[in-house]
Amino acid sequence: MSTVNASTREKKSARDRVQAFGRFLSAMIMPNIGAFIAWGLLTALFIPTGRMPNEDLAKLVDPMIKFLLPLLIAYSGGKVVHGHRGGVLGAIAAMGVIVGSEIPMFIGAMIMGPLGGWIIKQFDKLVEGKIKSGFEMLVNNFSAGIIGMLLAIAGFYGIGPLVVGFTNLLEAGVNFLIAHGLLPLVSIFIEPGKILFLNNAINHGIFTPLGTQDALEHGKSIFYLLEANPGPGLGLLLAYWVFGKGSIKGSAPGAIIIQFFGGIHEIYFPYVLMRPILFLAVILGGMAGVFTNVLLGSGLTGAASPGSIIAIMALAPQGGELHVIAGIAAATIVSFLVSALFLRKAAVGDEDLEKAQSASKNMKSGGNAGPALTTSADLQTGEVRKIVFACDAGMGSSAMGASSFRKKVQQAGLPIQVTNSAVDAIPGDADIVVTQQNLTSRARGKAPNAQHVSIDNFINNPIYDEMINKLKATAAGNAESSIPDEAVGVKKEVSEVLSHNAPHVVEDTKDGVPTSGSSVLRKENIVMGLASEPKEDAIRRAGELLAASGYVKPDYIAAMHEREKVASTYIGNGVAIPHGVGEAKKQIQTSGIVVLQYPNGVEFEGGKAYLVIGIAGAGGEHLQILTKIAETIEDESVVHHLAKVTDSNEIYRTFSI
């Protein structure tokens, strides 16, 4: 038994690694699909064989594919690894392989982008905390320049030629398949791969780069149609519409609209799993589509994303529309006929659909999704301001789920923001995150403080109504309560955490004279009407004011910046409380608070702060003001009012004790 379990874990782990690698590849392509589509439209319209030939506008085509698109890919790859700084290094590094080659360097960019991000990330880790104060910008800029230059040179002389050789080998292999009529066989891998939720990785991680290079030479490419062809799924769903029973038959038309016109292919995956023999239907359908496209010379001018009939036809070359339709029709007909052959022999009922959805869940998660809320029973809805629907790319199924749930929230009259994002870009201020089971563990890593709801699909999920009912009940309960329970949590964060920043031996005194509440927060330490600026500048400004007022020594400012790197000091409702921790307590001379008003806000991680309250905590007297602040900011409307007032006395009166 242990051997079997170990083998199962190994297989799941291998599949997880493949999926993770596929997600990483697609993460470099997906954010830039708009640029690929723009290039495809320019190609379709303005090249000599386009719909509206234009010699001047056609000059855009070559620079975009050779420089813009690879640089965007490289930047995205570096950014995934190490943020904006990693993206810049990735783009610099990619210039070496781009300039050193005559072919579009998509594969080179997908190597150099993440490599540049990873190398600068390791450098930043190496020098973290070792740069002398005041030299940070100098070191950051020159390190990026020097490392970027070296990577560009390495790409030009080393990696570039290797990628060219690999590309030529890959191209020869593809040409061999095409020349011997074997290209349709790729459907044997594509269609099952889609059911394993590798569709984004297959399409955007492999076929989009190959197709773009092919389209540069021939004005169109069949690679864009290999995975995106909606025909196999359409034929399968049509067969269920004709031969299905009960709710399955009734659900098929809606699924057809979502799949064929919306381009969300995931909708038909459970229908395949209801009858695993139907893998054969979508494989044969895919092969028929590819065979027809090869026979007719079909192709698209750009990547179709999502894979809907609308996106596909928009990118069909002039005079090639009927060829593209023929490939879709062939795939649909074959998939329908094979599906009908099997569906007519067996009744498929509602129980089968439930089992298939469960199977789909296991296929996606590998059985390792971990504990998650699958009903609203355990959902805690005390204070919900933002609900985020997240999927792998943040562009397809999650957008539909968010749209559906947003309407329910609006109809219920709930003041809750509903949005969607990629799972790797979940905003830090999300209160509830809704994901498919296979993504829940990743979502938890990105938003550990949020509640996570794990579902099997985003469309018409019954848990939505359960969530709405619970949110409405909570909202009604909060309206009847004069003191929200959440106030306790905010007070605890503001007062308990900050009260431990300074040693108890430091007295609340100034020049030997005991302080009063008014000396902890003085009117002259309330600065009004500041223009928006980066959070680093706002933190520095607050620290300098604390130091100028005698609350802290100048070194406390650096500690405030270090604290912000550990975790955002944005506490919600438009308020941030930058402060120092650890060794910073030695820099505190007496308790003090300064208030900076930014009418247009300052962007912190987690939200926009309109009041930036710098704090130096010594002893316990300042906690009275902190408690007052915590009570005040529970009402977001009060914060927004204080963000606009022009009389500092009003802020002083609000926070004074």
XYZ file of C-alpha atoms in Angstrom:
657
model
C 0.000 0.000 0.000
C 2.794 2.411 0.882
C 4.440 1.768 -2.482
C 1.238 2.624 -4.301
C 0.773 5.819 -2.301
C 4.343 6.866 -2.911
C 3.936 6.235 -6.615
C 0.735 8.242 -6.651
C 2.387 11.151 -4.873
C 5.272 11.046 -7.327
C 2.939 11.122 -10.303
C 0.970 13.978 -8.846
C 4.131 15.840 -8.074
C 5.362 15.373 -11.638
C 2.058 16.627 -13.018
C 2.147 19.591 -10.659
C 5.638 20.427 -11.883
C 4.523 20.255 -15.506
C 1.531 22.463 -14.755
C 3.678 24.924 -12.820
C 6.170 25.140 -15.685
C 3.332 25.608 -18.145
C 1.858 28.369 -16.002
C 5.229 30.087 -15.899
C 5.525 29.987 -19.692
C 2.007 31.306 -20.184
C 2.633 34.026 -17.572
C 5.189 35.512 -19.953
C 2.836 35.421 -22.937
C -0.653 36.021 -21.533
C -0.115 39.606 -20.287
C 1.088 40.534 -23.774
C -1.600 38.867 -25.874
C -2.978 42.296 -26.759
C 0.344 43.165 -28.384
C 0.332 39.880 -30.336
C -3.208 40.592 -31.523
C -2.218 44.143 -32.520
C 0.669 42.742 -34.551
C -1.633 40.148 -36.111
C -4.169 42.803 -37.110
C -1.466 45.023 -38.603
C -0.218 42.025 -40.573
C -3.704 41.066 -41.734
C -4.543 44.596 -42.837
C -1.477 46.377 -44.164
C 1.128 43.977 -45.610
C 1.130 43.718 -49.420
C -1.180 40.680 -49.303
C -3.404 42.171 -46.573
C -6.927 43.509 -46.743
C -5.841 47.155 -47.028
C -2.215 47.179 -48.264
C -0.322 50.202 -46.978
C 3.413 50.476 -47.527
C 3.984 52.945 -44.662
C 1.946 51.144 -42.009
C 3.412 47.811 -43.063
C 6.742 49.104 -41.730
C 5.390 48.529 -38.221
C 5.198 44.768 -38.688
C 8.883 43.816 -38.725
C 10.084 45.955 -35.752
C 7.169 44.779 -33.628
C 7.885 41.100 -34.087
C 11.659 41.397 -33.844
C 11.914 43.870 -30.980
C 8.655 44.819 -29.253
C 7.148 41.372 -28.730
C 10.341 39.647 -27.512
C 11.101 42.557 -25.190
C 7.595 42.415 -23.719
C 7.994 38.675 -23.148
C 11.391 39.140 -21.523
C 10.141 41.954 -19.310
C 7.153 39.888 -18.186
C 9.382 36.896 -17.434
C 11.792 38.971 -15.381
C 8.940 40.706 -13.583
C 7.440 37.381 -12.515
C 10.760 36.522 -10.878
C 11.692 39.862 -9.281
C 9.133 42.563 -9.918
C 9.776 45.669 -12.015
C 13.527 45.571 -11.396
C 13.653 41.974 -12.600
C 11.601 42.938 -15.658
C 14.026 45.699 -16.622
C 17.013 43.354 -16.290
C 15.172 40.711 -18.310
C 14.557 43.175 -21.133
C 18.189 44.341 -21.154
C 19.432 40.758 -21.174
C 17.094 39.845 -24.039
C 18.538 42.559 -26.286
C 21.650 40.450 -26.719
C 19.825 37.489 -28.236
C 17.483 39.780 -30.205
C 20.226 41.792 -31.906
C 22.451 38.745 -32.380
C 19.881 36.879 -34.465
C 18.026 37.377 -37.721
C 14.936 35.494 -36.513
C 12.369 36.668 -33.938
C 13.820 35.664 -30.563
C 10.759 34.524 -28.609
C 12.443 31.455 -27.145
C 15.547 33.507 -26.378
C 13.402 36.119 -24.636
C 11.669 33.397 -22.593
C 15.127 32.304 -21.411
C 16.853 35.643 -20.878
C 13.883 37.386 -19.219
C 13.561 35.047 -16.215
C 17.364 34.608 -16.107
C 17.906 38.355 -15.823
C 15.243 38.615 -13.119
C 16.744 35.722 -11.164
C 20.323 37.037 -11.282
C 19.408 40.535 -10.107
C 17.242 38.993 -7.390
C 20.231 37.023 -6.101
C 22.374 40.149 -6.193
C 19.803 42.144 -4.229
C 19.644 39.395 -1.608
C 23.439 39.398 -1.365
C 23.731 43.143 -0.676
C 20.557 43.549 1.362
C 21.301 45.520 4.522
C 24.934 46.058 3.512
C 24.596 49.266 1.485
C 25.609 52.427 3.309
C 22.763 54.873 3.817
C 22.542 57.369 0.979
C 24.155 55.070 -1.583
C 21.111 52.874 -2.254
C 20.112 54.507 -5.552
C 23.684 54.556 -6.807
C 24.184 50.852 -6.083
C 20.780 49.857 -7.462
C 21.221 51.686 -10.747
C 24.834 50.707 -11.428
C 24.284 47.076 -10.421
C 21.372 46.856 -12.860
C 23.413 48.495 -15.597
C 26.519 46.359 -15.166
C 24.682 43.048 -14.736
C 22.368 43.892 -17.633
C 25.320 44.702 -19.893
C 27.062 41.423 -19.055
C 23.893 39.412 -19.671
C 23.287 41.159 -22.997
C 26.834 40.287 -24.091
C 26.363 36.680 -22.937
C 23.121 36.504 -24.879
C 24.719 37.935 -28.015
C 27.686 35.567 -28.129
C 26.504 32.509 -26.214
C 22.825 31.926 -25.611
C 21.621 33.500 -28.851
C 23.450 31.082 -31.175
C 22.287 28.122 -29.067
C 18.680 29.264 -29.328
C 19.032 29.724 -33.097
C 20.294 26.151 -33.383
C 17.461 24.832 -31.231
C 14.907 26.827 -33.220
C 16.227 25.452 -36.496
C 16.016 21.919 -35.116
C 12.461 22.506 -33.903
C 11.467 24.014 -37.219
C 12.922 21.023 -39.058
C 10.885 18.684 -36.883
C 7.681 20.603 -37.562
C 8.410 20.719 -41.281
C 8.943 16.959 -41.216
C 5.516 16.440 -39.635
C 3.893 18.746 -42.174
C 5.733 17.236 -45.150
C 4.709 13.714 -44.171
C 1.144 14.658 -43.276
C 1.702 13.827 -39.593
C 0.807 17.176 -38.026
C -2.739 16.009 -37.138
C -1.135 13.558 -34.701
C -0.340 16.440 -32.335
C -4.025 16.344 -31.352
C -3.272 13.119 -29.485
C -1.349 15.284 -27.010
C -3.212 18.584 -27.306
C -6.755 17.482 -26.472
C -5.944 15.394 -23.351
C -3.534 18.141 -22.304
C -6.375 20.625 -22.355
C -8.432 18.402 -20.037
C -5.443 18.478 -17.654
C -5.722 22.285 -17.698
C -2.541 22.731 -19.679
C -4.399 24.620 -22.410
C -2.865 28.018 -21.635
C 0.603 26.497 -21.401
C 0.180 24.593 -24.673
C -1.295 27.483 -26.622
C 0.566 30.513 -25.298
C 3.719 28.853 -24.034
C 4.445 26.793 -27.171
C 2.266 27.512 -30.189
C 2.070 31.306 -29.913
C 5.865 31.814 -30.204
C 6.099 29.216 -32.998
C 3.113 30.699 -34.780
C 4.399 34.267 -34.590
C 7.699 33.307 -36.188
C 5.866 31.277 -38.846
C 3.462 34.144 -39.560
C 6.376 36.502 -40.123
C 7.545 34.344 -43.003
C 4.172 33.341 -44.482
C 1.717 36.026 -43.282
C -0.273 33.439 -41.320
C 0.303 30.307 -39.277
C -1.524 27.037 -38.647
C 0.006 26.904 -35.155
C -2.505 29.492 -33.976
C -5.317 27.018 -34.788
C -3.932 23.833 -33.231
C -5.191 24.409 -29.686
C -7.583 27.312 -30.181
C -9.919 25.468 -32.597
C -13.294 25.379 -30.795
C -14.612 22.602 -33.063
C -13.827 19.528 -30.900
C -15.574 20.976 -27.871
C -18.478 22.293 -29.921
C -19.163 18.909 -31.496
C -19.085 17.196 -28.102
C -21.532 19.684 -26.553
C -23.872 19.445 -29.557
C -23.985 15.666 -29.080
C -24.926 16.124 -25.428
C -27.636 18.585 -26.463
C -29.107 16.011 -28.824
C -28.568 12.780 -26.877
C -28.215 13.934 -23.275
C -30.949 13.654 -20.661
C -32.314 15.796 -17.863
C -30.301 18.737 -16.653
C -27.302 17.697 -18.755
C -29.279 18.146 -21.935
C -30.553 21.491 -20.656
C -27.084 22.695 -19.681
C -25.479 21.975 -23.055
C -26.861 25.018 -24.980
C -25.547 27.427 -22.371
C -22.189 25.660 -22.371
C -22.076 25.939 -26.167
C -22.516 29.713 -26.002
C -19.807 30.052 -23.366
C -17.396 27.780 -25.210
C -17.965 28.770 -28.834
C -18.652 32.493 -28.500
C -16.896 33.190 -25.210
C -13.850 31.044 -25.897
C -13.868 29.393 -22.442
C -12.978 25.827 -23.444
C -12.819 24.663 -19.816
C -16.625 24.513 -19.781
C -16.719 21.243 -21.717
C -14.065 19.364 -19.735
C -16.538 17.771 -17.253
C -18.654 16.604 -20.191
C -15.669 14.626 -21.459
C -15.030 13.132 -18.049
C -18.641 11.961 -17.748
C -17.758 9.430 -20.420
C -13.952 9.034 -20.622
C -14.370 7.266 -23.969
C -15.193 10.748 -25.306
C -11.505 11.607 -25.134
C -11.477 9.743 -28.428
C -14.132 12.105 -29.823
C -12.231 15.312 -29.100
C -8.916 13.791 -30.241
C -10.382 12.644 -33.573
C -12.182 15.957 -33.913
C -8.942 17.823 -33.343
C -7.130 15.623 -35.875
C -9.852 16.262 -38.455
C -9.540 20.013 -37.924
C -5.761 19.982 -38.238
C -5.900 17.757 -41.317
C -8.375 20.117 -42.992
C -6.278 23.160 -42.108
C -3.142 21.521 -43.518
C -4.994 20.494 -46.676
C -6.408 23.974 -47.266
C -3.379 25.893 -46.015
C -5.404 27.574 -43.273
C -3.911 29.812 -40.646
C -4.377 32.960 -38.586
C -2.361 36.153 -38.610
C -2.105 36.300 -34.817
C -2.827 34.436 -31.590
C -6.547 34.034 -30.894
C -7.186 34.575 -27.198
C -9.617 33.494 -25.984
C -10.272 30.688 -28.467
C -13.692 31.922 -29.547
C -15.120 32.036 -33.045
C -15.163 35.828 -32.782
C -11.435 36.139 -32.006
C -10.526 33.507 -34.587
C -12.440 35.119 -37.428
C -11.068 38.557 -36.572
C -7.559 37.201 -37.193
C -8.323 35.136 -40.299
C -6.319 36.403 -43.299
C -8.046 37.982 -46.251
C -9.459 35.285 -48.482
C -8.780 32.606 -45.881
C -11.978 32.950 -43.824
C -13.729 30.000 -45.456
C -10.659 27.818 -44.978
C -10.614 28.588 -41.270
C -14.350 27.891 -40.993
C -13.850 24.604 -42.832
C -11.256 23.501 -40.250
C -13.637 24.344 -37.396
C -16.549 22.634 -39.157
C -14.549 19.450 -39.815
C -13.514 19.234 -36.167
C -17.095 19.859 -35.039
C -18.643 17.244 -37.340
C -16.177 14.476 -36.476
C -16.376 15.212 -32.750
C -20.188 15.227 -32.914
C -20.433 11.948 -34.831
C -17.991 10.073 -32.573
C -19.648 11.487 -29.435
C -23.089 10.553 -30.750
C -21.897 6.992 -31.399
C -21.084 6.522 -27.712
C -23.784 8.687 -26.139
C -26.617 6.926 -27.936
C -25.621 3.622 -26.320
C -25.668 4.849 -22.737
C -27.913 7.114 -20.733
C -26.047 9.889 -19.039
C -27.838 11.250 -15.982
C -27.398 14.007 -13.421
C -25.351 11.728 -11.155
C -22.822 11.310 -13.927
C -22.444 15.073 -14.175
C -21.734 15.354 -10.450
C -19.170 12.568 -10.654
C -17.573 14.210 -13.667
C -17.306 17.549 -11.891
C -15.639 15.772 -8.990
C -13.296 14.018 -11.393
C -12.513 17.322 -13.069
C -11.715 18.756 -9.669
C -9.259 15.941 -8.990
C -7.713 16.250 -12.429
C -7.082 19.939 -11.836
C -5.791 19.717 -8.310
C -4.076 16.341 -8.409
C -5.865 15.582 -5.165
C -3.657 18.062 -3.359
C -5.839 21.102 -3.143
C -5.888 20.918 0.646
C -8.767 21.916 2.917
C -10.937 24.682 1.527
C -14.409 26.094 1.894
C -16.694 24.450 -0.632
C -19.904 25.752 0.977
C -20.675 28.978 2.769
C -21.282 27.244 6.102
C -17.890 28.165 7.580
C -17.514 31.479 5.780
C -16.774 34.326 8.177
C -18.290 37.513 6.778
C -17.657 40.016 9.550
C -16.023 42.716 7.416
C -15.994 42.120 3.684
C -15.005 44.962 1.375
C -13.448 43.129 -1.552
C -14.077 39.706 -3.096
C -11.625 38.515 -5.750
C -12.237 35.754 -8.286
C -8.918 34.324 -9.429
C -7.967 31.929 -12.200
C -4.692 30.991 -13.809
C -4.466 33.900 -16.224
C -7.136 36.227 -14.823
C -8.671 36.761 -18.249
C -11.289 34.073 -18.847
C -13.277 32.014 -16.375
C -12.583 34.224 -13.367
C -13.829 37.278 -15.268
C -17.101 35.500 -15.996
C -17.442 34.355 -12.395
C -16.772 37.855 -11.095
C -19.272 39.346 -13.537
C -21.966 36.913 -12.423
C -21.316 37.447 -8.728
C -21.041 41.230 -9.110
C -24.594 41.376 -10.394
C -25.796 39.415 -7.368
C -23.952 41.787 -5.038
C -25.469 44.823 -6.741
C -28.950 43.345 -6.623
C -28.504 42.653 -2.913
C -27.425 46.252 -2.326
C -24.143 45.220 -0.686
C -21.237 47.740 -0.639
C -18.683 45.132 -1.728
C -16.178 45.389 -4.557
C -16.031 42.299 -6.773
C -13.125 41.928 -9.156
C -11.014 39.273 -10.875
C -7.302 38.712 -11.254
C -4.664 36.151 -12.076
C -3.943 33.903 -9.102
C -0.392 35.241 -8.893
C -1.639 38.833 -8.754
C -4.335 38.664 -6.067
C -4.504 42.108 -4.405
C -3.400 42.265 -0.808
C -6.659 43.806 0.399
C -8.850 40.893 -0.723
C -11.177 39.697 2.050
C -12.521 36.642 0.218
C -10.801 34.866 -2.671
C -12.754 32.492 -4.896
C -10.722 30.023 -6.951
C -10.959 26.648 -8.602
C -9.715 23.804 -6.417
C -6.413 23.358 -8.194
C -5.471 26.967 -7.551
C -6.566 27.316 -3.929
C -3.197 26.460 -2.415
C -1.441 29.001 -4.636
C -4.070 31.591 -3.812
C -3.514 31.040 -0.099
C 0.168 31.727 -0.584
C -0.596 35.020 -2.349
C -3.353 36.134 0.040
C -2.763 34.396 3.378
C -4.997 36.761 5.326
C -8.044 36.290 3.112
C -10.735 33.638 3.354
C -10.618 31.188 0.486
C -13.583 29.609 -1.232
C -12.763 26.663 -3.482
C -15.172 25.792 -6.283
C -15.297 23.437 -9.238
C -16.459 25.986 -11.791
C -17.218 29.680 -12.020
C -20.491 29.497 -13.916
C -23.810 29.485 -12.029
C -22.271 27.928 -8.950
C -24.867 27.409 -6.181
C -22.417 28.607 -3.548
C -22.855 32.139 -4.901
C -26.410 32.419 -3.574
C -25.306 30.946 -0.241
C -22.551 33.556 0.017
C -24.939 36.391 -0.850
C -27.436 35.297 1.805
C -24.739 35.137 4.461
C -23.262 38.497 3.435
C -26.722 40.088 3.576
C -27.380 38.619 7.017
C -24.047 39.921 8.284
C -24.665 43.375 6.821
C -28.032 43.519 8.550
C -26.442 42.479 11.843
C -23.743 45.112 11.542
C -26.331 47.793 10.915
C -27.975 46.962 14.250
C -24.678 46.957 16.152
C -23.277 50.277 17.310
C -19.739 48.916 17.864
C -18.436 46.545 15.186
C -16.497 43.539 16.438
C -13.774 44.364 13.944
C -12.892 47.484 15.943
C -11.251 45.247 18.515
C -8.954 43.788 15.878
C -7.925 47.172 14.511
C -7.289 48.571 17.981
C -5.181 45.534 18.770
C -3.082 45.981 15.626
C -2.565 49.680 16.197
C -1.963 49.673 19.923
C -0.601 46.281 20.952
C 1.845 45.880 18.078
C 3.219 49.397 18.234
C 3.392 49.544 22.021
C 6.159 46.924 21.949
C 8.406 48.909 19.643
C 10.122 50.922 22.403
C 11.780 49.894 25.655
C 9.813 50.500 28.823
C 12.793 52.337 30.325
C 12.126 55.252 27.996
C 9.901 57.731 29.786
C 7.246 59.902 28.166
C 9.238 63.034 28.835
C 10.673 65.929 26.906
C 13.650 67.714 28.470
C 12.756 66.149 31.766
C 9.186 67.441 31.718
C 6.373 64.842 31.652
C 4.476 64.921 28.396
C 0.756 65.316 27.974
C -1.518 64.100 25.247
C -1.106 67.384 23.434
C 2.673 66.916 23.289
C 2.295 63.429 21.839
C 0.220 64.916 19.040
C 0.941 68.601 18.511
C -0.923 70.880 16.149
C 2.297 71.828 14.385
C 2.864 68.145 13.583
C -0.246 67.969 11.424
C 0.715 68.761 7.829
C -2.156 69.516 5.464
C -2.758 69.303 1.714
C 0.307 67.369 0.622
C 0.598 66.313 -3.011
C 0.609 62.598 -3.759
C 4.051 61.019 -3.709
C 5.618 57.546 -3.501
C 5.114 55.798 -0.189
C 8.865 55.847 0.431
C 8.818 59.653 0.307
C 5.777 59.810 2.572
C 7.460 57.546 5.124
C 10.638 59.620 4.959
C 8.622 62.816 5.427
C 6.874 61.391 8.487
C 10.199 60.220 9.949
C 11.879 63.568 9.394
C 8.999 65.325 11.147
C 9.262 62.909 14.082
C 12.986 63.617 14.286
C 12.601 67.400 13.931
C 10.098 67.353 16.783
C 12.541 65.538 19.052
C 10.572 62.314 19.283
C 13.263 60.171 17.639
C 16.851 60.209 16.473
C 17.492 60.483 12.712
C 18.376 56.778 12.347
C 14.763 55.925 13.186
C 13.802 56.915 9.627
C 15.774 54.035 8.096
C 14.052 51.654 10.504
C 10.657 52.888 9.289
C 11.615 51.985 5.734
C 12.836 48.561 6.845
C 9.532 47.922 8.609
C 7.633 48.728 5.432
C 9.649 46.123 3.520
C 8.599 43.417 5.977
C 4.873 44.140 5.722
C 2.750 47.061 4.691
C 1.796 49.490 7.447
C -1.416 50.280 5.611
C -4.150 49.263 8.084
C -7.210 49.979 5.985
C -9.850 52.654 5.491
C -7.339 55.035 3.951
C -4.833 55.122 6.830
C -1.181 54.030 7.083
C 0.879 54.047 10.290
C 4.589 53.832 9.355
C 6.843 53.101 12.313
C 10.090 51.410 13.241
C 10.602 48.039 14.915
C 13.382 45.991 16.489
C 16.550 47.984 17.055
C 14.615 51.138 16.203
C 13.376 51.342 19.799
C 16.848 52.587 20.776
C 16.272 55.614 18.555
C 13.050 56.704 20.305
C 13.448 59.599 22.742
C 9.804 60.107 23.673
C 6.352 59.174 22.421
C 5.201 61.117 19.402
C 2.722 61.069 16.551
C 2.676 63.114 13.350
C -0.172 63.265 10.846
C 0.307 63.873 7.130
C -2.790 64.605 5.057
C -2.793 63.544 1.382
C -6.117 64.568 -0.217
C -5.373 62.443 -3.287
C -3.768 59.608 -1.376
C -0.487 57.700 -1.326
C -0.307 54.193 -2.742
C 0.663 51.616 -0.131
C 0.609 47.873 -0.565
C -2.963 47.026 0.297
C -4.604 50.355 -0.416
C -4.390 54.118 -0.780
C -3.644 56.091 2.393
C -5.118 59.570 2.772
C -3.754 59.959 6.298
C -0.172 58.838 6.941
C 0.373 58.763 10.707
C 4.004 58.434 11.731
C 4.400 56.894 15.169
C 7.167 56.588 17.730
C 5.921 54.695 20.760
C 7.543 54.890 24.182
C 5.897 53.764 27.395
C 2.117 53.624 27.375
C 0.626 57.112 27.334
C 0.613 57.355 23.555
C -1.682 54.330 23.444
C -4.591 56.583 24.370
C -4.213 58.467 21.115
C -3.669 55.233 19.207
C -6.901 53.857 20.623
C -8.638 57.081 19.617
C -7.225 56.728 16.105
C -8.377 53.120 15.905
C -11.906 54.068 16.954
C -12.018 56.952 14.502
C -10.837 55.129 11.387
C -13.414 52.370 11.816
C -15.741 54.739 9.980
C -14.239 55.121 6.525
C -16.379 58.165 5.800
C -14.678 60.005 8.670
C -11.268 59.313 7.142
C -12.376 60.568 3.739
C -13.757 63.689 5.418
C -10.490 64.309 7.277
C -8.599 63.795 4.022
C -10.363 66.830 2.524
C -10.576 69.302 5.422
C -8.390 72.394 5.291
C -8.313 73.185 9.009
C -5.715 71.197 10.956
C -7.642 71.903 14.150
C -10.337 69.497 12.978
C -7.853 66.642 12.717
C -6.361 67.626 16.053
C -9.767 67.651 17.747
C -10.670 64.308 16.193
C -7.591 62.485 17.447
C -6.970 64.355 20.700
C -7.702 62.738 24.056
